[in-house]
mmCIF file of C-alpha atoms and ligand atoms in Angstrom:
data_model
loop_
_atom_site.group_PDB
_atom_site.id
_atom_site.type_symbol
_atom_site.label_atom_id
_atom_site.label_comp_id
_atom_site.label_asym_id
_atom_site.label_seq_id
_atom_site.Cartn_x
_atom_site.Cartn_y
_atom_site.Cartn_z
ATOM 1 C CA UNK A 1 102.548 38.847 130.045
ATOM 2 C CA UNK A 2 103.104 41.924 127.927
ATOM 3 C CA UNK A 3 105.013 44.761 129.589
ATOM 4 C CA UNK A 4 103.278 48.092 129.073
ATOM 5 C CA UNK A 5 106.085 50.352 130.181
ATOM 6 C CA UNK A 6 109.628 50.620 128.906
ATOM 7 C CA UNK A 7 110.987 50.619 132.475
ATOM 8 C CA UNK A 8 109.414 47.214 133.113
ATOM 9 C CA UNK A 9 110.855 45.950 129.852
ATOM 10 C CA UNK A 10 114.318 47.091 130.958
ATOM 11 C CA UNK A 11 114.053 45.144 134.201
ATOM 12 C CA UNK A 12 112.261 42.026 133.000
ATOM 13 C CA UNK A 13 112.272 41.946 129.210
ATOM 14 C CA UNK A 14 113.423 38.623 127.756
ATOM 15 C CA UNK A 15 114.867 37.249 130.952
ATOM 16 C CA UNK A 16 113.428 33.877 131.765
ATOM 17 C CA UNK A 17 113.779 32.824 135.386
ATOM 18 C CA UNK A 18 115.874 29.673 135.660
ATOM 19 C CA UNK A 19 113.201 27.070 136.463
ATOM 20 C CA UNK A 20 115.696 24.614 137.990
ATOM 21 C CA UNK A 21 117.216 26.997 140.538
ATOM 22 C CA UNK A 22 114.986 30.094 140.584
ATOM 23 C CA UNK A 23 118.067 32.246 139.944
ATOM 24 C CA UNK A 24 117.046 35.815 139.087
ATOM 25 C CA UNK A 25 120.352 36.798 137.466
ATOM 26 C CA UNK A 26 120.894 35.245 134.030
ATOM 27 C CA UNK A 27 123.534 32.508 133.837
ATOM 28 C CA UNK A 28 126.932 33.127 132.253
ATOM 29 C CA UNK A 29 127.924 30.371 129.838
ATOM 30 C CA UNK A 30 131.671 30.803 129.331
ATOM 31 C CA UNK A 31 131.842 27.621 127.268
ATOM 32 C CA UNK A 32 133.615 28.067 123.940
ATOM 33 C CA UNK A 33 132.075 24.918 122.505
ATOM 34 C CA UNK A 34 128.910 22.841 122.999
ATOM 35 C CA UNK A 35 128.589 19.052 122.860
ATOM 36 C CA UNK A 36 126.355 17.512 120.183
ATOM 37 C CA UNK A 37 123.895 14.789 121.081
ATOM 38 C CA UNK A 38 124.907 12.831 117.982
ATOM 39 C CA UNK A 39 126.838 13.190 114.734
ATOM 40 C CA UNK A 40 123.555 13.765 112.914
ATOM 41 C CA UNK A 41 122.488 16.506 115.310
ATOM 42 C CA UNK A 42 125.888 18.210 114.900
ATOM 43 C CA UNK A 43 125.549 18.134 111.129
ATOM 44 C CA UNK A 44 121.976 19.433 111.373
ATOM 45 C CA UNK A 45 123.087 22.366 113.547
ATOM 46 C CA UNK A 46 125.740 23.330 111.018
ATOM 47 C CA UNK A 47 122.923 23.635 108.479
ATOM 48 C CA UNK A 48 120.926 25.955 110.790
ATOM 49 C CA UNK A 49 123.305 27.256 113.492
ATOM 50 C CA UNK A 50 120.759 29.496 115.179
ATOM 51 C CA UNK A 51 118.592 26.537 116.175
ATOM 52 C CA UNK A 52 121.023 25.503 118.921
ATOM 53 C CA UNK A 53 124.591 25.983 120.050
ATOM 54 C CA UNK A 54 127.750 24.885 118.276
ATOM 55 C CA UNK A 55 130.595 27.214 119.193
ATOM 56 C CA UNK A 56 130.438 30.616 120.945
ATOM 57 C CA UNK A 57 131.546 32.640 117.886
ATOM 58 C CA UNK A 58 128.403 31.339 116.184
ATOM 59 C CA UNK A 59 126.074 31.647 119.166
ATOM 60 C CA UNK A 60 125.989 31.533 122.962
ATOM 61 C CA UNK A 61 123.050 31.387 125.418
ATOM 62 C CA UNK A 62 124.177 34.410 127.502
ATOM 63 C CA UNK A 63 124.813 36.468 124.368
ATOM 64 C CA UNK A 64 121.390 35.403 123.047
ATOM 65 C CA UNK A 65 119.628 36.891 126.085
ATOM 66 C CA UNK A 66 121.395 40.188 125.307
ATOM 67 C CA UNK A 67 120.604 40.007 121.557
ATOM 68 C CA UNK A 68 116.937 39.477 122.312
ATOM 69 C CA UNK A 69 116.872 42.217 124.912
ATOM 70 C CA UNK A 70 118.281 44.958 122.671
ATOM 71 C CA UNK A 71 115.937 43.913 119.850
ATOM 72 C CA UNK A 72 113.005 44.247 122.248
ATOM 73 C CA UNK A 73 114.175 47.667 123.483
ATOM 74 C CA UNK A 74 114.653 49.054 119.958
ATOM 75 C CA UNK A 75 111.323 47.495 118.862
ATOM 76 C CA UNK A 76 113.079 45.483 116.148
ATOM 77 C CA UNK A 77 113.013 41.822 115.230
ATOM 78 C CA UNK A 78 116.709 40.955 115.387
ATOM 79 C CA UNK A 79 119.606 41.851 117.659
ATOM 80 C CA UNK A 80 123.337 41.178 117.354
ATOM 81 C CA UNK A 81 126.161 41.739 119.828
ATOM 82 C CA UNK A 82 129.773 42.669 119.065
ATOM 83 C CA UNK A 83 133.087 43.111 120.858
ATOM 84 C CA UNK A 84 132.866 46.906 120.467
ATOM 85 C CA UNK A 85 130.882 49.672 118.828
ATOM 86 C CA UNK A 86 133.556 49.814 116.109
ATOM 87 C CA UNK A 87 133.162 46.074 115.406
ATOM 88 C CA UNK A 88 129.408 46.703 115.050
ATOM 89 C CA UNK A 89 129.883 49.577 112.567
ATOM 90 C CA UNK A 90 132.447 47.584 110.589
ATOM 91 C CA UNK A 91 130.050 44.632 110.404
ATOM 92 C CA UNK A 92 127.176 46.810 109.133
ATOM 93 C CA UNK A 93 129.340 48.375 106.424
ATOM 94 C CA UNK A 94 130.925 45.173 105.136
ATOM 95 C CA UNK A 95 127.709 43.171 105.428
ATOM 96 C CA UNK A 96 125.749 45.589 103.264
ATOM 97 C CA UNK A 97 128.369 47.100 100.936
ATOM 98 C CA UNK A 98 131.238 45.722 98.880
ATOM 99 C CA UNK A 99 133.717 46.698 96.218
ATOM 100 C CA UNK A 100 132.168 49.184 93.757
ATOM 101 C CA UNK A 101 129.417 50.244 96.181
ATOM 102 C CA UNK A 102 129.098 53.547 97.993
ATOM 103 C CA UNK A 103 127.914 54.625 101.448
ATOM 104 C CA UNK A 104 126.663 58.090 102.396
ATOM 105 C CA UNK A 105 127.783 59.122 105.874
ATOM 106 C CA UNK A 106 127.146 62.168 108.040
ATOM 107 C CA UNK A 107 130.192 64.437 108.213
ATOM 108 C CA UNK A 108 130.024 64.582 112.027
ATOM 109 C CA UNK A 109 130.544 61.196 113.674
ATOM 110 C CA UNK A 110 132.760 59.719 116.402
ATOM 111 C CA UNK A 111 136.450 60.040 115.390
ATOM 112 C CA UNK A 112 136.930 56.267 115.424
ATOM 113 C CA UNK A 113 134.036 55.863 112.978
ATOM 114 C CA UNK A 114 135.647 58.520 110.781
ATOM 115 C CA UNK A 115 139.000 56.694 110.941
ATOM 116 C CA UNK A 116 137.384 53.369 109.957
ATOM 117 C CA UNK A 117 135.562 55.029 107.073
ATOM 118 C CA UNK A 118 138.583 57.016 105.877
ATOM 119 C CA UNK A 119 141.110 54.172 106.001
ATOM 120 C CA UNK A 120 139.957 50.547 106.258
ATOM 121 C CA UNK A 121 136.620 50.748 104.438
ATOM 122 C CA UNK A 122 137.879 52.598 101.302
ATOM 123 C CA UNK A 123 140.680 49.987 101.076
ATOM 124 C CA UNK A 124 137.904 47.458 100.444
ATOM 125 C CA UNK A 125 136.722 49.397 97.383
ATOM 126 C CA UNK A 126 133.756 51.056 99.123
ATOM 127 C CA UNK A 127 133.349 54.737 98.293
ATOM 128 C CA UNK A 128 132.514 56.712 101.473
ATOM 129 C CA UNK A 129 130.650 59.950 100.724
ATOM 130 C CA UNK A 130 130.714 62.499 103.545
ATOM 131 C CA UNK A 131 127.807 64.918 103.644
ATOM 132 C CA UNK A 132 126.166 67.420 105.955
ATOM 133 C CA UNK A 133 123.042 65.421 106.811
ATOM 134 C CA UNK A 134 121.289 68.575 107.999
ATOM 135 C CA UNK A 135 121.082 69.441 104.333
ATOM 136 C CA UNK A 136 118.743 66.895 102.674
ATOM 137 C CA UNK A 137 119.584 68.250 99.193
ATOM 138 C CA UNK A 138 123.230 67.364 99.767
ATOM 139 C CA UNK A 139 122.230 63.874 100.916
ATOM 140 C CA UNK A 140 119.987 63.391 97.883
ATOM 141 C CA UNK A 141 122.801 64.484 95.552
ATOM 142 C CA UNK A 142 125.266 62.039 97.127
ATOM 143 C CA UNK A 143 123.017 58.995 96.606
ATOM 144 C CA UNK A 144 123.232 57.119 93.301
ATOM 145 C CA UNK A 145 122.758 53.565 92.001
ATOM 146 C CA UNK A 146 125.884 52.358 93.814
ATOM 147 C CA UNK A 147 124.701 53.574 97.251
ATOM 148 C CA UNK A 148 123.710 50.871 99.727
ATOM 149 C CA UNK A 149 123.047 52.814 102.911
ATOM 150 C CA UNK A 150 123.099 56.157 104.725
ATOM 151 C CA UNK A 151 124.808 56.258 108.135
ATOM 152 C CA UNK A 152 124.078 58.991 110.686
ATOM 153 C CA UNK A 153 124.784 59.689 114.334
ATOM 154 C CA UNK A 154 122.277 61.830 116.221
ATOM 155 C CA UNK A 155 123.060 63.751 118.344
ATOM 156 C CA UNK A 156 126.502 63.794 116.789
ATOM 157 C CA UNK A 157 129.684 63.211 118.712
ATOM 158 C CA UNK A 158 131.023 65.725 119.793
ATOM 159 C CA UNK A 159 129.106 68.802 118.545
ATOM 160 C CA UNK A 160 125.611 67.637 119.589
ATOM 161 C CA UNK A 161 124.299 68.436 116.108
ATOM 162 C CA UNK A 162 120.881 66.783 115.700
ATOM 163 C CA UNK A 163 119.880 65.098 112.432
ATOM 164 C CA UNK A 164 116.291 64.903 111.189
ATOM 165 C CA UNK A 165 115.979 61.103 110.948
ATOM 166 C CA UNK A 166 112.604 61.172 109.182
ATOM 167 C CA UNK A 167 113.927 63.470 106.423
ATOM 168 C CA UNK A 168 116.944 61.221 105.814
ATOM 169 C CA UNK A 169 114.861 58.004 106.048
ATOM 170 C CA UNK A 170 112.530 59.372 103.352
ATOM 171 C CA UNK A 171 115.498 59.888 101.010
ATOM 172 C CA UNK A 172 116.926 56.436 101.790
ATOM 173 C CA UNK A 173 113.619 54.681 101.205
ATOM 174 C CA UNK A 174 112.905 56.595 97.985
ATOM 175 C CA UNK A 175 116.116 55.015 96.671
ATOM 176 C CA UNK A 176 115.430 51.602 98.214
ATOM 177 C CA UNK A 177 118.423 51.756 100.554
ATOM 178 C CA UNK A 178 118.857 51.515 104.331
ATOM 179 C CA UNK A 179 119.124 54.223 106.967
ATOM 180 C CA UNK A 180 121.492 53.262 109.801
ATOM 181 C CA UNK A 181 121.341 55.323 113.008
ATOM 182 C CA UNK A 182 124.016 55.290 115.694
ATOM 183 C CA UNK A 183 121.862 55.690 118.826
ATOM 184 C CA UNK A 184 124.756 55.613 121.314
ATOM 185 C CA UNK A 185 124.154 59.071 122.828
ATOM 186 C CA UNK A 186 120.441 58.589 123.487
ATOM 187 C CA UNK A 187 119.871 54.847 124.032
ATOM 188 C CA UNK A 188 116.407 53.403 123.298
ATOM 189 C CA UNK A 189 115.154 55.008 126.526
ATOM 190 C CA UNK A 190 115.466 58.533 125.077
ATOM 191 C CA UNK A 191 115.205 57.895 121.335
ATOM 192 C CA UNK A 192 113.773 55.129 119.163
ATOM 193 C CA UNK A 193 115.186 55.656 115.664
ATOM 194 C CA UNK A 194 112.907 53.002 114.155
ATOM 195 C CA UNK A 195 109.910 55.255 114.837
ATOM 196 C CA UNK A 196 111.531 57.864 112.564
ATOM 197 C CA UNK A 197 112.282 55.418 109.753
ATOM 198 C CA UNK A 198 115.662 53.913 110.687
ATOM 199 C CA UNK A 199 116.121 50.383 109.318
ATOM 200 C CA UNK A 200 119.187 49.504 111.373
ATOM 201 C CA UNK A 201 120.070 50.883 114.800
ATOM 202 C CA UNK A 202 123.469 50.488 116.431
ATOM 203 C CA UNK A 203 125.117 51.317 119.749
ATOM 204 C CA UNK A 204 128.461 51.600 121.328
ATOM 205 C CA UNK A 205 127.109 49.747 124.368
ATOM 206 C CA UNK A 206 130.374 50.703 126.088
ATOM 207 C CA UNK A 207 128.564 53.937 126.956
ATOM 208 C CA UNK A 208 125.140 54.366 128.616
ATOM 209 C CA UNK A 209 123.859 50.821 128.050
ATOM 210 C CA UNK A 210 126.767 49.354 130.024
ATOM 211 C CA UNK A 211 126.804 52.544 132.047
ATOM 212 C CA UNK A 212 129.589 51.848 134.519
ATOM 213 C CA UNK A 213 132.755 52.250 132.445
ATOM 214 C CA UNK A 214 133.702 48.617 132.900
ATOM 215 C CA UNK A 215 133.155 47.038 129.496
ATOM 216 C CA UNK A 216 133.509 47.578 125.728
ATOM 217 C CA UNK A 217 130.679 46.306 123.513
ATOM 218 C CA UNK A 218 128.570 47.007 120.435
ATOM 219 C CA UNK A 219 124.952 46.194 119.589
ATOM 220 C CA UNK A 220 122.943 46.244 116.352
ATOM 221 C CA UNK A 221 119.216 45.774 115.701
ATOM 222 C CA UNK A 222 117.204 45.400 112.496
ATOM 223 C CA UNK A 223 113.842 44.100 111.249
ATOM 224 C CA UNK A 224 114.859 42.770 107.845
ATOM 225 C CA UNK A 225 115.637 39.018 107.810
ATOM 226 C CA UNK A 226 118.100 39.379 104.910
ATOM 227 C CA UNK A 227 120.004 42.160 106.690
ATOM 228 C CA UNK A 228 120.180 39.990 109.797
ATOM 229 C CA UNK A 229 121.477 37.030 107.755
ATOM 230 C CA UNK A 230 124.235 39.189 106.238
ATOM 231 C CA UNK A 231 125.198 40.613 109.639
ATOM 232 C CA UNK A 232 125.248 37.151 111.205
ATOM 233 C CA UNK A 233 127.508 35.965 108.352
ATOM 234 C CA UNK A 234 129.964 38.755 109.213
ATOM 235 C CA UNK A 235 129.827 37.900 112.936
ATOM 236 C CA UNK A 236 130.750 34.293 112.135
ATOM 237 C CA UNK A 237 133.342 35.124 109.449
ATOM 238 C CA UNK A 238 135.138 38.009 111.167
ATOM 239 C CA UNK A 239 134.580 36.895 114.743
ATOM 240 C CA UNK A 240 134.230 40.270 116.469
ATOM 241 C CA UNK A 241 131.897 38.831 119.103
ATOM 242 C CA UNK A 242 131.217 40.007 122.626
ATOM 243 C CA UNK A 243 132.443 37.710 125.427
ATOM 244 C CA UNK A 244 129.721 35.956 127.466
ATOM 245 C CA UNK A 245 130.970 37.737 130.582
ATOM 246 C CA UNK A 246 130.699 41.191 128.987
ATOM 247 C CA UNK A 247 127.244 40.257 127.660
ATOM 248 C CA UNK A 248 126.236 39.469 131.242
ATOM 249 C CA UNK A 249 127.678 42.749 132.579
ATOM 250 C CA UNK A 250 125.797 44.610 129.863
ATOM 251 C CA UNK A 251 122.538 42.854 130.766
ATOM 252 C CA UNK A 252 123.076 43.972 134.338
ATOM 253 C CA UNK A 253 123.737 47.575 133.264
ATOM 254 C CA UNK A 254 120.651 47.721 131.042
ATOM 255 C CA UNK A 255 118.349 46.921 133.978
ATOM 256 C CA UNK A 256 119.017 50.361 135.523
ATOM 257 C CA UNK A 257 119.206 52.341 132.263
ATOM 258 C CA UNK A 258 116.074 54.407 132.959
ATOM 259 C CA UNK A 259 117.170 55.436 136.448
ATOM 260 C CA UNK A 260 120.648 56.393 135.261
ATOM 261 C CA UNK A 261 119.467 58.232 132.125
ATOM 262 C CA UNK A 262 116.959 60.305 134.118
ATOM 263 C CA UNK A 263 119.736 61.274 136.520
ATOM 264 C CA UNK A 264 122.218 61.980 133.677
ATOM 265 C CA UNK A 265 119.655 64.272 132.001
ATOM 266 C CA UNK A 266 118.824 66.101 135.246
ATOM 267 C CA UNK A 267 122.488 66.644 136.157
ATOM 268 C CA UNK A 268 123.465 67.656 132.615
ATOM 269 C CA UNK A 269 120.612 70.182 132.419
ATOM 270 C CA UNK A 270 121.781 71.808 135.640
ATOM 271 C CA UNK A 271 125.412 71.942 134.443
ATOM 272 C CA UNK A 272 124.391 73.255 130.995
ATOM 273 C CA UNK A 273 122.404 76.080 132.623
ATOM 274 C CA UNK A 274 125.381 76.899 134.836
ATOM 275 C CA UNK A 275 127.734 76.929 131.828
ATOM 276 C CA UNK A 276 125.388 79.131 129.803
ATOM 277 C CA UNK A 277 125.388 81.750 132.582
ATOM 278 C CA UNK A 278 129.124 81.633 133.347
ATOM 279 C CA UNK A 279 131.146 84.594 132.005
ATOM 280 C CA UNK A 280 134.130 82.340 131.109
ATOM 281 C CA UNK A 281 131.990 80.328 128.673
ATOM 282 C CA UNK A 282 131.557 81.430 125.079
ATOM 283 C CA UNK A 283 128.993 78.896 123.761
ATOM 284 C CA UNK A 284 127.150 75.789 125.036
ATOM 285 C CA UNK A 285 125.620 73.058 122.845
ATOM 286 C CA UNK A 286 123.139 70.934 124.776
ATOM 287 C CA UNK A 287 119.842 69.656 123.328
ATOM 288 C CA UNK A 288 118.015 70.558 126.570
ATOM 289 C CA UNK A 289 118.783 74.284 126.201
ATOM 290 C CA UNK A 290 116.448 76.450 124.122
ATOM 291 C CA UNK A 291 119.595 78.048 122.686
ATOM 292 C CA UNK A 292 120.481 74.761 120.898
ATOM 293 C CA UNK A 293 120.060 75.553 117.184
ATOM 294 C CA UNK A 294 117.886 72.436 116.696
ATOM 295 C CA UNK A 295 116.036 72.506 120.006
ATOM 296 C CA UNK A 296 112.631 71.953 118.329
ATOM 297 C CA UNK A 297 113.860 68.978 116.264
ATOM 298 C CA UNK A 298 115.348 67.487 119.429
ATOM 299 C CA UNK A 299 111.985 67.831 121.197
ATOM 300 C CA UNK A 300 110.348 65.913 118.345
ATOM 301 C CA UNK A 301 112.820 63.034 118.184
ATOM 302 C CA UNK A 302 114.034 62.584 121.747
ATOM 303 C CA UNK A 303 112.249 62.149 125.058
ATOM 304 C CA UNK A 304 115.196 63.635 126.990
ATOM 305 C CA UNK A 305 118.308 65.676 126.208
ATOM 306 C CA UNK A 306 120.893 63.099 127.338
ATOM 307 C CA UNK A 307 124.046 63.585 129.387
ATOM 308 C CA UNK A 308 126.608 65.052 126.974
ATOM 309 C CA UNK A 309 127.401 68.772 126.707
ATOM 310 C CA UNK A 310 129.793 70.488 124.292
ATOM 311 C CA UNK A 311 131.067 73.950 125.200
ATOM 312 C CA UNK A 312 133.688 76.481 124.311
ATOM 313 C CA UNK A 313 135.416 78.755 126.789
ATOM 314 C CA UNK A 314 136.759 82.239 126.182
ATOM 315 C CA UNK A 315 140.480 81.955 125.517
ATOM 316 C CA UNK A 316 140.002 78.927 123.218
ATOM 317 C CA UNK A 317 142.274 75.900 123.319
ATOM 318 C CA UNK A 318 144.805 77.308 125.835
ATOM 319 C CA UNK A 319 142.120 78.166 128.395
ATOM 320 C CA UNK A 320 140.453 74.807 127.727
ATOM 321 C CA UNK A 321 143.694 72.963 128.458
ATOM 322 C CA UNK A 322 144.079 74.737 131.811
ATOM 323 C CA UNK A 323 140.494 73.804 132.706
ATOM 324 C CA UNK A 324 140.969 70.124 131.792
ATOM 325 C CA UNK A 325 144.219 70.021 133.797
ATOM 326 C CA UNK A 326 142.575 71.682 136.831
ATOM 327 C CA UNK A 327 139.448 69.591 137.428
ATOM 328 C CA UNK A 328 139.319 67.225 140.397
ATOM 329 C CA UNK A 329 135.771 65.819 140.448
ATOM 330 C CA UNK A 330 135.547 65.507 136.645
ATOM 331 C CA UNK A 331 138.026 63.036 135.164
ATOM 332 C CA UNK A 332 140.130 63.935 132.138
ATOM 333 C CA UNK A 333 139.341 60.916 129.954
ATOM 334 C CA UNK A 334 137.624 59.938 126.710
ATOM 335 C CA UNK A 335 134.473 57.765 126.519
ATOM 336 C CA UNK A 336 131.076 58.903 127.771
ATOM 337 C CA UNK A 337 127.947 57.595 129.432
ATOM 338 C CA UNK A 338 129.725 56.477 132.599
ATOM 339 C CA UNK A 339 128.616 57.152 136.160
ATOM 340 C CA UNK A 340 131.828 59.246 136.407
ATOM 341 C CA UNK A 341 131.845 62.680 134.772
ATOM 342 C CA UNK A 342 134.385 62.656 131.934
ATOM 343 C CA UNK A 343 135.909 65.733 130.276
ATOM 344 C CA UNK A 344 137.988 65.709 127.090
ATOM 345 C CA UNK A 345 139.200 67.748 124.108
ATOM 346 C CA UNK A 346 137.723 66.356 120.843
ATOM 347 C CA UNK A 347 140.099 68.085 118.385
ATOM 348 C CA UNK A 348 143.208 66.497 119.953
ATOM 349 C CA UNK A 349 141.623 63.341 121.404
ATOM 350 C CA UNK A 350 138.425 61.566 120.218
ATOM 351 C CA UNK A 351 138.387 63.367 116.860
ATOM 352 C CA UNK A 352 142.120 63.616 116.214
ATOM 353 C CA UNK A 353 141.589 61.440 113.102
ATOM 354 C CA UNK A 354 139.766 64.413 111.500
ATOM 355 C CA UNK A 355 141.817 66.642 109.191
ATOM 356 C CA UNK A 356 142.146 70.319 110.138
ATOM 357 C CA UNK A 357 139.739 71.238 107.325
ATOM 358 C CA UNK A 358 137.142 68.675 108.426
ATOM 359 C CA UNK A 359 137.362 69.813 112.051
ATOM 360 C CA UNK A 360 136.695 73.364 110.896
ATOM 361 C CA UNK A 361 133.898 72.399 108.489
ATOM 362 C CA UNK A 362 132.025 70.350 111.084
ATOM 363 C CA UNK A 363 132.368 72.866 113.916
ATOM 364 C CA UNK A 364 134.802 70.862 116.052
ATOM 365 C CA UNK A 365 136.691 74.024 116.955
ATOM 366 C CA UNK A 366 140.123 74.022 118.638
ATOM 367 C CA UNK A 367 138.507 75.296 121.854
ATOM 368 C CA UNK A 368 135.624 72.805 122.003
ATOM 369 C CA UNK A 369 135.390 70.782 125.234
ATOM 370 C CA UNK A 370 133.123 67.752 125.664
ATOM 371 C CA UNK A 371 131.642 66.918 129.037
ATOM 372 C CA UNK A 372 129.883 63.617 129.714
ATOM 373 C CA UNK A 373 127.958 64.428 132.867
ATOM 374 C CA UNK A 374 127.962 61.583 135.373
ATOM 375 C CA UNK A 375 126.000 60.827 138.491
ATOM 376 C CA UNK A 376 127.941 62.837 141.085
ATOM 377 C CA UNK A 377 126.036 65.618 142.886
ATOM 378 C CA UNK A 378 125.713 68.438 140.327
ATOM 379 C CA UNK A 379 126.765 71.082 142.876
ATOM 380 C CA UNK A 380 130.120 69.307 143.334
ATOM 381 C CA UNK A 381 130.599 69.287 139.560
ATOM 382 C CA UNK A 382 129.685 72.980 139.329
ATOM 383 C CA UNK A 383 132.133 73.895 142.122
ATOM 384 C CA UNK A 384 134.831 71.845 140.357
ATOM 385 C CA UNK A 385 134.242 73.621 137.032
ATOM 386 C CA UNK A 386 134.094 77.037 138.774
ATOM 387 C CA UNK A 387 137.527 76.609 140.375
ATOM 388 C CA UNK A 388 138.946 75.321 137.057
ATOM 389 C CA UNK A 389 137.520 78.346 135.176
ATOM 390 C CA UNK A 390 139.129 80.627 137.783
ATOM 391 C CA UNK A 391 142.535 79.032 137.136
ATOM 392 C CA UNK A 392 142.053 79.697 133.426
ATOM 393 C CA UNK A 393 141.369 83.371 134.265
ATOM 394 C CA UNK A 394 137.576 83.176 134.015
HETATM 395 N N1 LIG B 1 129.653 55.422 118.085
HETATM 396 C C1 LIG B 1 129.722 56.466 118.926
HETATM 397 C C2 LIG B 1 128.681 57.545 118.847
HETATM 398 C C3 LIG B 1 130.750 56.551 119.850
HETATM 399 O O1 LIG B 1 130.787 57.597 120.673
HETATM 400 C C4 LIG B 1 131.742 55.525 119.895
HETATM 401 C C5 LIG B 1 132.878 55.569 120.835
HETATM 402 C C6 LIG B 1 131.632 54.452 118.988
HETATM 403 C C7 LIG B 1 130.559 54.431 118.103
HETATM 404 C C8 LIG B 1 132.608 53.317 118.983
HETATM 405 O O2 LIG B 1 132.331 52.470 120.034
HETATM 406 P P1 LIG B 1 133.430 51.574 120.831
HETATM 407 O O3 LIG B 1 134.093 50.724 119.834
HETATM 408 O O4 LIG B 1 134.376 52.516 121.481
HETATM 409 O O5 LIG B 1 132.577 50.796 121.781
HETATM 410 N N2 LIG B 1 133.095 56.834 121.417
HETATM 411 C C9 LIG B 1 134.088 57.182 122.184
HETATM 412 C C10 LIG B 1 134.297 58.482 122.639
HETATM 413 O O6 LIG B 1 133.610 59.477 122.362
HETATM 414 N N3 LIG B 1 135.373 58.527 123.416
HETATM 415 O O7 LIG B 1 135.993 57.306 123.480
HETATM 416 C C11 LIG B 1 135.206 56.342 122.710
#
């Protein structure tokens, strides 16, 4: 039966009830290897490994349920699962580009993505071209015959800059190349990049998809069979696969994605409004606030503002440090998308791989604080921030 609503898809999509036992939860297959019925069948499977199971690096039944589920949620044909979001990004880049090729990438991305693209990827002879993807002319100028793909993150970590996916997809497709969108901050519940022209969608599933801060994982979806074949080759060759147990945890997390995301959005909106009114706060960047410079674009692309807020307090970095050291309900930690509210300082933590010039150019100011709003009662979070602001003199 076809599921009409996304919420139903989250709960039921792809999961087939175990007919032998009636078990509702999917089984975990920790097996590293799978017995062949005969020598001929083993040889046949090596010719077409996705038609059965050989060895978990090449395919696993629990991981397959997850691969199919994320493909369904992103409305794409293929899904792949990785050990982390970084393993997923690495796989996309090395599957689709090689020595002598170039990749155009948004100048504001997660610091780990920036580190990968500034160090490891250029060492492989791939030219990474950093551009402000809010400026389509700049993107157009950066693309040439060597360019294989454009990679963007929207909203961007940590500034919450929103990128017009349709505008960038049009440029990519004019040149016959792929648009890759990192959909970590929104999840398919709040944003479906494919509907705006993205060819490949990826996630750090460590964040909202997992949702509970208890796993590290990456997911990728695509429609193109050739892209899938290349990505699958990299999974098998490099081996950055998710473990069956983490795949199972992730499947469990995904079932409640809609309930958690609604609550994250509601809490974050309340906190963002509080921050905007507070005299200690200089600026707030949250896609749910009309003051966000790309509020209208956000309304077009996203069905909710998400749970991450960036803000700057008066007194800059020093005041920010006092606030981060004074919170009790919020936890001073990196990552985002957890049920726990997490607060951190991008310039010295998640984005410390950025040079001073790049931090300045992309608006990751020394005083910028990032808050991933969790599922505590918002009034407790507001009281916590209030007392921390007071300590910082606000
Ligand atoms: N993409 C985005 C947008 C991310 O925020 C992260 C991690 C990654 C990719 C990489 O995924 P991972 O390998 O960690 O699963 N972001 C983090 C952050 O903001 N704080 O700690 C990790």
